[in-house]
Every structure is written in structure tokens, then in C-alpha cells.
Coordinates of C-alpha atoms in Angstrom, one line a residue:
X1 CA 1.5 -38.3 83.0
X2 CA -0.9 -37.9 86.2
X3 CA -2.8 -35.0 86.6
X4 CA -0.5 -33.0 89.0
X5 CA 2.8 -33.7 86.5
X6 CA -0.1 -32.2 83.2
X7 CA -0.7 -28.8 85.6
X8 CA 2.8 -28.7 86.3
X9 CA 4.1 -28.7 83.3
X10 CA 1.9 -26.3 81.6
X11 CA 3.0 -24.0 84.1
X12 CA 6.9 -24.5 83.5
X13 CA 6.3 -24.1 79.4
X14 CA 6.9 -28.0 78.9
X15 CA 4.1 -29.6 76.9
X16 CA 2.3 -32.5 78.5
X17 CA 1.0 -35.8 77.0
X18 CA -2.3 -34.4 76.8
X19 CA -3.9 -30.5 78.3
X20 CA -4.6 -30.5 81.6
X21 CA -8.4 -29.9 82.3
X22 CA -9.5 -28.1 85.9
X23 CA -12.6 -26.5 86.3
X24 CA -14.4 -24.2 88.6
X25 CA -16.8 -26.2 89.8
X26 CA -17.6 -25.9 93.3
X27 CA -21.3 -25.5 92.7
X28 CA -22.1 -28.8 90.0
X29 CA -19.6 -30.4 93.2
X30 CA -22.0 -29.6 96.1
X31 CA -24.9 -30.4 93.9
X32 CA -24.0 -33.8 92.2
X33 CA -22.8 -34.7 95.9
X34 CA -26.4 -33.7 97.2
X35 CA -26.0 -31.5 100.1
X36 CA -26.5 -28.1 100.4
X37 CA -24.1 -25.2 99.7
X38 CA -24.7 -24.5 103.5
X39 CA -23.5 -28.0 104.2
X40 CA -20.6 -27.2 102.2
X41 CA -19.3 -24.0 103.6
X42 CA -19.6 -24.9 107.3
X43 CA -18.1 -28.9 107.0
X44 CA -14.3 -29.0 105.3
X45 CA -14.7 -32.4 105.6
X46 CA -17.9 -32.2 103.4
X47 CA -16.0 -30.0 101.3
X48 CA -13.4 -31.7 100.8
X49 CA -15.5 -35.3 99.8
X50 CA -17.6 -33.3 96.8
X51 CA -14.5 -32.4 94.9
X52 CA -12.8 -35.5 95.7
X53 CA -16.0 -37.3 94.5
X54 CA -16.4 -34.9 91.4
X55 CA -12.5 -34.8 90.5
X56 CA -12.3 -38.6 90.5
X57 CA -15.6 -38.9 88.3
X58 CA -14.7 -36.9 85.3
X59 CA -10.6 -37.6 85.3
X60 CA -10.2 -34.0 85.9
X61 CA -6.8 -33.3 86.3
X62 CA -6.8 -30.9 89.2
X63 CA -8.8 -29.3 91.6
X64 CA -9.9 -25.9 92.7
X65 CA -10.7 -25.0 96.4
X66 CA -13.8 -22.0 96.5
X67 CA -16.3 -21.5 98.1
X68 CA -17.4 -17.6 97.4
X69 CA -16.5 -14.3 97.6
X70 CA -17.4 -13.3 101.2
X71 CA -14.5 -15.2 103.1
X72 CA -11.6 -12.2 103.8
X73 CA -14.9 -10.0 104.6
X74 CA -16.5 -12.0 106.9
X75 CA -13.4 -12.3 109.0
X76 CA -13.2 -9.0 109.0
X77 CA -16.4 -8.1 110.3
X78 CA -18.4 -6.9 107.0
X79 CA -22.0 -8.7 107.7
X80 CA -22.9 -11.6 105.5
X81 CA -25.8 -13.0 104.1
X82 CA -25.8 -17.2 104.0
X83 CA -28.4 -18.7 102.0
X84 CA -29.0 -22.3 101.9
X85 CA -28.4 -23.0 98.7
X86 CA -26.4 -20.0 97.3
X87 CA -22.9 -19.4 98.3
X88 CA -22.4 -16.5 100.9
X89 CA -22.4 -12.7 99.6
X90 CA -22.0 -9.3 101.5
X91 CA -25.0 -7.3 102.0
X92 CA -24.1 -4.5 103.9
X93 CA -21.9 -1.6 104.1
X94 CA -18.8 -2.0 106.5
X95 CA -16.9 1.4 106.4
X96 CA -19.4 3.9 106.1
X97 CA -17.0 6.6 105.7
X98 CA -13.3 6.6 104.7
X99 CA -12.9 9.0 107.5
X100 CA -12.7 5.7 109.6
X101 CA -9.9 3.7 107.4
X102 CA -7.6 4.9 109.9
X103 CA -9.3 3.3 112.6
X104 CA -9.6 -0.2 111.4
X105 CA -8.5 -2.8 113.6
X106 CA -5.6 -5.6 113.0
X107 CA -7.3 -8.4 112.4
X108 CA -5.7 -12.2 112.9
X109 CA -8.2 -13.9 110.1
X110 CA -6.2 -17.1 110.9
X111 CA -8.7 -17.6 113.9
X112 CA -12.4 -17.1 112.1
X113 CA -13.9 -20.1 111.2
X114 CA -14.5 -19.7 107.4
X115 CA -10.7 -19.0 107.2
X116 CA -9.9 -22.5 109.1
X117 CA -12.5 -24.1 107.3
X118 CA -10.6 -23.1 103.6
X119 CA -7.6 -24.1 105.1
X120 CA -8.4 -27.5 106.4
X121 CA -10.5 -28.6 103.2
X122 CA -7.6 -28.0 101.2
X123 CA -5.3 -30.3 103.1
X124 CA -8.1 -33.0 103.4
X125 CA -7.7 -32.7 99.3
X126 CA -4.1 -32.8 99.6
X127 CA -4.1 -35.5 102.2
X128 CA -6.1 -37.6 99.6
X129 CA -4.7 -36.8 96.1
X130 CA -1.0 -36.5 96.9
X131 CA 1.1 -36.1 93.9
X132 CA -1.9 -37.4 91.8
X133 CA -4.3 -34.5 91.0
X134 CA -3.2 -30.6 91.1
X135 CA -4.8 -28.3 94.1
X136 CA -5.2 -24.9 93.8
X137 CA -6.3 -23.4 96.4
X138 CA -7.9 -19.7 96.0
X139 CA -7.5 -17.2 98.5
X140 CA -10.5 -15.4 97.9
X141 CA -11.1 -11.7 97.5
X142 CA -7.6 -9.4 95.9
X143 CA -7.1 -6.2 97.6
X144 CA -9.2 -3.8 95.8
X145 CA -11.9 -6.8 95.7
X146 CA -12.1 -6.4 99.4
X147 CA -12.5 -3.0 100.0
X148 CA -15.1 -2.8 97.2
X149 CA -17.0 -4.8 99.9
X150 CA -16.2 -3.0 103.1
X151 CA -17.5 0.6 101.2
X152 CA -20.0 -1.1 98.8
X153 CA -19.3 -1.0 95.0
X154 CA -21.1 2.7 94.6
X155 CA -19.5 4.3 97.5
X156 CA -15.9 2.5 96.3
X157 CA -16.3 3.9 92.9
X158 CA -17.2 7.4 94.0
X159 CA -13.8 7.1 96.8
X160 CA -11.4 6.7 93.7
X161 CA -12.3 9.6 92.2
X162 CA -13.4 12.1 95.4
X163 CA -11.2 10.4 98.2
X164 CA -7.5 8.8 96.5
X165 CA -5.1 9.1 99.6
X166 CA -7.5 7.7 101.8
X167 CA -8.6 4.7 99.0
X168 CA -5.1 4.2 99.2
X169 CA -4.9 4.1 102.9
X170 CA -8.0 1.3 102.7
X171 CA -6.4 -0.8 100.0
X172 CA -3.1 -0.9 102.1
X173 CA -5.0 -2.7 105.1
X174 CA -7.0 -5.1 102.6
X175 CA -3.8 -5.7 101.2
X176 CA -2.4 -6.9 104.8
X177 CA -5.6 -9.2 105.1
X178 CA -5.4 -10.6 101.4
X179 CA -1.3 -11.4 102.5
X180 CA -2.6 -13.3 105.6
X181 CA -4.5 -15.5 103.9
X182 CA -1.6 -16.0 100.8
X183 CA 0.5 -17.2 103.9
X184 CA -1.6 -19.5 105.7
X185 CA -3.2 -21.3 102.3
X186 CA 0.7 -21.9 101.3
X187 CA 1.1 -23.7 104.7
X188 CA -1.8 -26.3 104.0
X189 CA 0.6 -27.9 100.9
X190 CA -1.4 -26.2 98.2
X191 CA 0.3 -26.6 95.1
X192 CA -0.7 -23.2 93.9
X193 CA -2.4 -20.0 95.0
X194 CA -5.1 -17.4 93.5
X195 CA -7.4 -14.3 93.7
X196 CA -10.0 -13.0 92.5
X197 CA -10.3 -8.9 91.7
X198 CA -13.2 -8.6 89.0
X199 CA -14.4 -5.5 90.3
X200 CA -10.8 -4.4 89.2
X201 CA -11.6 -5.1 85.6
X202 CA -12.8 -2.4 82.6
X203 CA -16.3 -3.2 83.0
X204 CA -15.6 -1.1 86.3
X205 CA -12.6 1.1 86.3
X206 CA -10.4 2.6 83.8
X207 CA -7.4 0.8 82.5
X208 CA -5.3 4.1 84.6
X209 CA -7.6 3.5 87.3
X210 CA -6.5 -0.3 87.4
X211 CA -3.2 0.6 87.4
X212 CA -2.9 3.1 89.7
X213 CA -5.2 1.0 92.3
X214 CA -5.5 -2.4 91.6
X215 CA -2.3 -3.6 90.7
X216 CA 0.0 -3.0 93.9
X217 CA -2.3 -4.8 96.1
X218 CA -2.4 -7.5 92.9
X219 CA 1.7 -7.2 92.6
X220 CA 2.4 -7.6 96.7
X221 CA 0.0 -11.1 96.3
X222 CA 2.2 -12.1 93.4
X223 CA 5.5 -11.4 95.2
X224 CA 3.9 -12.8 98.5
X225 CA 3.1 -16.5 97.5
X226 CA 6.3 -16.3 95.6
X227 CA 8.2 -15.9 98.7
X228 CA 6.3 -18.9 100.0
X229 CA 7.3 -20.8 97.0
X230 CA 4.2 -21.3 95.2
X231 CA 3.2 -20.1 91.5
X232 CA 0.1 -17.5 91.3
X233 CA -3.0 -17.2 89.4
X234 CA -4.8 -13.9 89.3
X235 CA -8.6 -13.9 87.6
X236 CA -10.3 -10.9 86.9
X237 CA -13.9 -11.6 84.5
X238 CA -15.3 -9.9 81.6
X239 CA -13.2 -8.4 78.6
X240 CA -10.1 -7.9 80.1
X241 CA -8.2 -6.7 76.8
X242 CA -7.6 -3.3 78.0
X243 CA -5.3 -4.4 81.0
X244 CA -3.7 -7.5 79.6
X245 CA -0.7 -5.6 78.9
X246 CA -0.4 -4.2 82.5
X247 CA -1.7 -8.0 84.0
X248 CA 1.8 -9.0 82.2
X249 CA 3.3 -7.0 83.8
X250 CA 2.9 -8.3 87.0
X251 CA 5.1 -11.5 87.1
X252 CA 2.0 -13.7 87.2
X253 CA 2.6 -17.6 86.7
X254 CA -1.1 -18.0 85.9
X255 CA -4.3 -16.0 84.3
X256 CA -7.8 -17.5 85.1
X257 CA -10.0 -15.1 82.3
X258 CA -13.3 -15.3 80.7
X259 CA -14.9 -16.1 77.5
X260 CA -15.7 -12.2 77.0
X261 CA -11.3 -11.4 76.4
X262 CA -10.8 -13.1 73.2
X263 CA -8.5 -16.2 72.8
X264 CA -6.5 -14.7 70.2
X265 CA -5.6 -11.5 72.3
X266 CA -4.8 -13.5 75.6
X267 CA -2.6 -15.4 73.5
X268 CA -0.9 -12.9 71.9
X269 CA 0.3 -11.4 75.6
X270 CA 0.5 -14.3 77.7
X271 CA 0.7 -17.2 75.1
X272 CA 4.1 -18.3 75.6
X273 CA 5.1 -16.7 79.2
X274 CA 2.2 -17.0 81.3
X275 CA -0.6 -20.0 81.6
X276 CA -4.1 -19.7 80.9
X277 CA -6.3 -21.3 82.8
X278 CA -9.5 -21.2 80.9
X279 CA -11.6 -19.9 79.0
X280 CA -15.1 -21.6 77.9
X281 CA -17.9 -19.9 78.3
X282 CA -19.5 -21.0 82.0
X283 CA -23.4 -20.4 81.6
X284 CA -23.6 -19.9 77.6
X285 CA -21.9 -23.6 77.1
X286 CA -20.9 -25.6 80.2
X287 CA -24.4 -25.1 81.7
X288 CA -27.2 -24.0 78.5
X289 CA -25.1 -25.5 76.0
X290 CA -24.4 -28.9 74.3
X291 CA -21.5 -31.2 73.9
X292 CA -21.0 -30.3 70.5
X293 CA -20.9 -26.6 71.7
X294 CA -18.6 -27.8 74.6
X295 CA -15.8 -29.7 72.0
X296 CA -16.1 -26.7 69.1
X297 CA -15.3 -24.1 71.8
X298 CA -12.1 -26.6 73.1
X299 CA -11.0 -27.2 70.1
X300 CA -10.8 -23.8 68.9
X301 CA -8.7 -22.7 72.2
X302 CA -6.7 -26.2 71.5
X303 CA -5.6 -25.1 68.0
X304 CA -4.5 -21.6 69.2
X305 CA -2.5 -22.8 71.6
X306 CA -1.2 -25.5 69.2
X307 CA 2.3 -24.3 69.9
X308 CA 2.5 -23.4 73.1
X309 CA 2.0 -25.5 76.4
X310 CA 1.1 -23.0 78.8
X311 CA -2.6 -24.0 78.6
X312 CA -5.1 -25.5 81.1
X313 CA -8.1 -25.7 79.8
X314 CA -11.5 -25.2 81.5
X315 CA -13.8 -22.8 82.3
X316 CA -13.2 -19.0 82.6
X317 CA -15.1 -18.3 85.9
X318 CA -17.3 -20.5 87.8
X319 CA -19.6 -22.8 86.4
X320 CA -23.0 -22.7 87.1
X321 CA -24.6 -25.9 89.5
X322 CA -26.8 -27.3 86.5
X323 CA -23.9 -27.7 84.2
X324 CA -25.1 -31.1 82.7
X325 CA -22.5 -34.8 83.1
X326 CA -22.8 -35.0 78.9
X327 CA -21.1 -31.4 78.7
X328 CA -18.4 -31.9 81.6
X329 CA -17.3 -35.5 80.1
X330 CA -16.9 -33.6 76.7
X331 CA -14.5 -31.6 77.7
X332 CA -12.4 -34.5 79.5
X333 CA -13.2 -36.4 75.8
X334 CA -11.8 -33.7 73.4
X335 CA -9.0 -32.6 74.7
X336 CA -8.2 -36.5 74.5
X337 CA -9.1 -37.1 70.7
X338 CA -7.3 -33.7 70.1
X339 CA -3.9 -35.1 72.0
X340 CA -4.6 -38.5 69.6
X341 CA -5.1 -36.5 66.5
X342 CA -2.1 -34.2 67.0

């Protein structure tokens, strides 16, 4: 099996020859390619070449298009900071007041260059890897994500408790940016669409406050790229065992989720119904750790998910740009002498 046949059998519940390994690697991408994250977020072209470059290297078996988590807002109009050499991050408020949800323009992000940029990289990847390796190509910010943004994660967090029917009113026009995007990544040939929505997680909110605000913006995504045909991936970070129950419940085809949620709980939810996509440590052991850290941390996700073949294994978030060649070839390597052994 190639690459692209591994992914998309772990996500139709038929075991592959070997797991499927895709990481989130944009940064060790840029950096082993030797430009600049600037370079990197302004040229699809030179975009496109550093995953091609790192994907081909390693004998990953897919790839994942990011760049950060400032896309949706920019094209909105929240101000940006772009450092050379750090991917893009809001750094001011947007909406100062909810008082002005209603006054929000309709925005067509289709048209702002860091949208078309996303967009074109993603076919370049398509254009070279076929059939051969797996895309996935991440639509940035999830609703409540993006209007954690426009307000400013203080302000956001005071609005769900002082301000709920006009939070709601705000999540309702992220949502109809977040669904723009869904539709115009499914038209570059993607083979599968995500978000990201960690500001949704506990660390943040309540598992009722999840509930009642992140997961319809997170359930009209789902339903969205399934009406385009595609299977979706949602990642949230940190311990997400409070919410895994109501994450099922949202007719995801993938979870991306971290080293903090225990294996064992993840797959005791989502272990035979929905496909992990993780969930080694990113810092703690693809960056500051060893090899031997990298395989003992594979093999024990490898050996839960003995029986079950809704498993691609990687990292659970993204890795950092030092992660060192020894501890990305180990990976590759283990899940190998594990597919041998068993």
C-alpha cells in the first residue's frame, strides 16, 4: 500500500499493511528547507516544495497543509503581527464591543491573499503527489476559535458569561467564514479537511460551556465538508477527556488530540468509530527528546490500538522547528518493525 491507500483505510476501519505516519510539521519543513517562515506564508509555491521535500525524505505517508492560526482573521480584518521567523499571530482586538456583532460586514475571504495562498499550495501538493501521499488540508481557525480572536481571549471569556445572545450572534458569522473556507479548500482536491478550536477545550471553558457554544459552529463544519464529500478532522489541545464524549457526538471522521488526553481514554470513545490522528508528545519527545523516547511512546499507542485500524500515528499538535532527523526517522522506523513483529 502507498501512503494515500494507509490514510484511507484507517479512516474507513480497514487495517493497512503498516500505520500510516503524518505529522504536523510545517515548522521542521520551512526550516530543514532553509527559508524563512515569512518566505513560507507569502510563496505557495515555496510552500508547497518544503513539504514535498520533507514528505518525500522521511516516507511520511501524508501531508498536512498549515501555516498558523491567523488566516480566517486576517481576511477578516483582525490586525496581524508577521514575524520573520514565527508564523503569524493576532495582536489586537477586532470587535471592541459585542454591541457591534450586528454590524459586521459579509466578507468574501475567497479574494485575500493568505486565503489564495492556502488554497493554491494545497493543489501544488496535490498536483505533485496524486494518489501517492494523503493531503489534508486545514482550514484554520473553528468558529469559536475565531471569535476568540476578533474579541481577545479575556474579553471572549467574560461575553459567554455576561453577553450569550450576542456571543451567539458572533459565533454565527464566524461560523459563515469558517464554512467559506470548508468550501473552497474542498475545491483544491484535498483529500480531507480540518479545524482547529483549542480555545474550545477544558483548559478554557466548561464542558456545558463547550457544548452550548463550541459545538454547533464545530457540527455545521462537520456536516459542511461532508456535503462536499470529504471526511473531517477536528483538533482541540490539552486534556480533552471531559468533552470526548460530546466530540463523539459530532459525526467526526477524524480527532487530531494531544499527549495531555490519555491514549487509553481516546480509545475507549473513539477507538473503533472514529480515527485518531496522533498523539506523541510534540516538544517533550519529537523535539527535547530521543529516539528511544520517540519508539517507547509509538509503541505504546501501537499496542493499544492493536485491534483497531482507525489510527494515524504522529504528533498531537505541531511540532516544534528543532525537532531533530534521528527522532522523525524513528517514528517512520517503529511503526515498521512493529507491522514486522505483528
Amino acid at each position: 500500500m502507498n501512503g494515500y491507500e494507509r490514510i484511507k483505510a484507517a479512516l474507513s476501519g480497514v487495517m493497512p499493511d503498516r500505520r500510516p505516519v503524518m505529522l504536523h510539521n510545517f515548522m521542521p519543513a520551512v526550516r530543514e528547507a532553509g527559508y524563512t517562515m515569512k518566505a513560507y506564508r507569502t510563496s505557495p509555491e515555496i510552500a508547497a516544495e518544503c513539504h514535498i521535500r520533507y514528505a518525500e525524505k522521511y516516507g511520511l505517508d501524508g501531508v498536512l497543509f498549515d501555516v498558523d492560526t491567523a488566516i480566517e482573521a486576517s481576511a477578516i480584518g483582525v490586525p496581524v503581527d508577521y514575524p520573520d521567523n514565527e508564523p503569524a499571530r493576532t495582536h489586537e482586538i477586532f470587535l471592541p464591543s459585542l454591541d457591534e456583532v450586528d454590524r459586521l460586514a459579509d466578507v468574501d475571504i475567497s479574494r485575500h491573499p493568505r486565503i489564495q495562498h492556502s488554497l493554491e499550495a494545497v493543489r501544488l501538493l496535490k498536483k505533485h503527489f496524486g494518489n501517492e501521499l494523503f493531503v489534508r488540508g486545514n482550514c484554520d481557525q473553528a468558529p469559536f476559535s475565531l471569535a476568540c480572536s476578533m474579541r481577545g481571549p479575556e474579553n471572549f471569556m467574560m461575553d459567554l458569561f455576561m453577553n450569550e445572545e450576542r456571543v451567539i450572534r458572533l459565533l454565527k458569522y464566524t461560523t459563515g467564514i469558517c464554512r467559506q473556507f470548508i468550501r473552497l479548500m474542498s475545491a483544491t482536491g484535498a483529500d480531507m479537511l480540518s479545524n482547529g478550536d483549542s480555545p474550545a477545550g477544558p483548559s478554557m471553558i466548561s464542558p456545558e460551556m463547550y457544548e452550548k457554544f463550541a459545538m454547533p459552529g464545530e457540527k455545521e463544519l462537520v456536516d459542511e465538508a461532508h456535503r462536499c464529500g470529504l471526511p473531517y478532522l477536528l483538533h482541540i489541545c490539552g486534556d480533552t477527556r471531559l468533552i470526548l464524549p460530546q466530540m463523539n457526538r459530532l459525526g467526526l471522521d477524524a480527532v487530531e488530540l494531544d499527549y495531555k488526553t490519555p491514549i487509553e481514554n481516546i480509545y475507549e470513545v473513539f477507538g473503533h468509530t472514529t480515527t485518531l490522528f496522533g498523539t506523541i508528545d510534540p516538544s517533550g519527545v519529537f523535539a527535547l527528546g530521543t529516539p528511544a523516547m520517540v519508539r517507547e511512546e509509538s509503541i505504546k499507542i501501537l499496542d493499544i490500538y492493536r485491534d483497531s485500524p482507525r489510527l494515524v500515528i504522529g504528533a498531537g499538535c505541531a511540532v516544534p522547528p528543532m525537532a531533530p532527523e534521528e527522532n522523525i526517522r524513528e517514528i517512520v522506523k517503529s511503526v515498521e518493525l512493529y507491522a514486522n513483529k505483528h
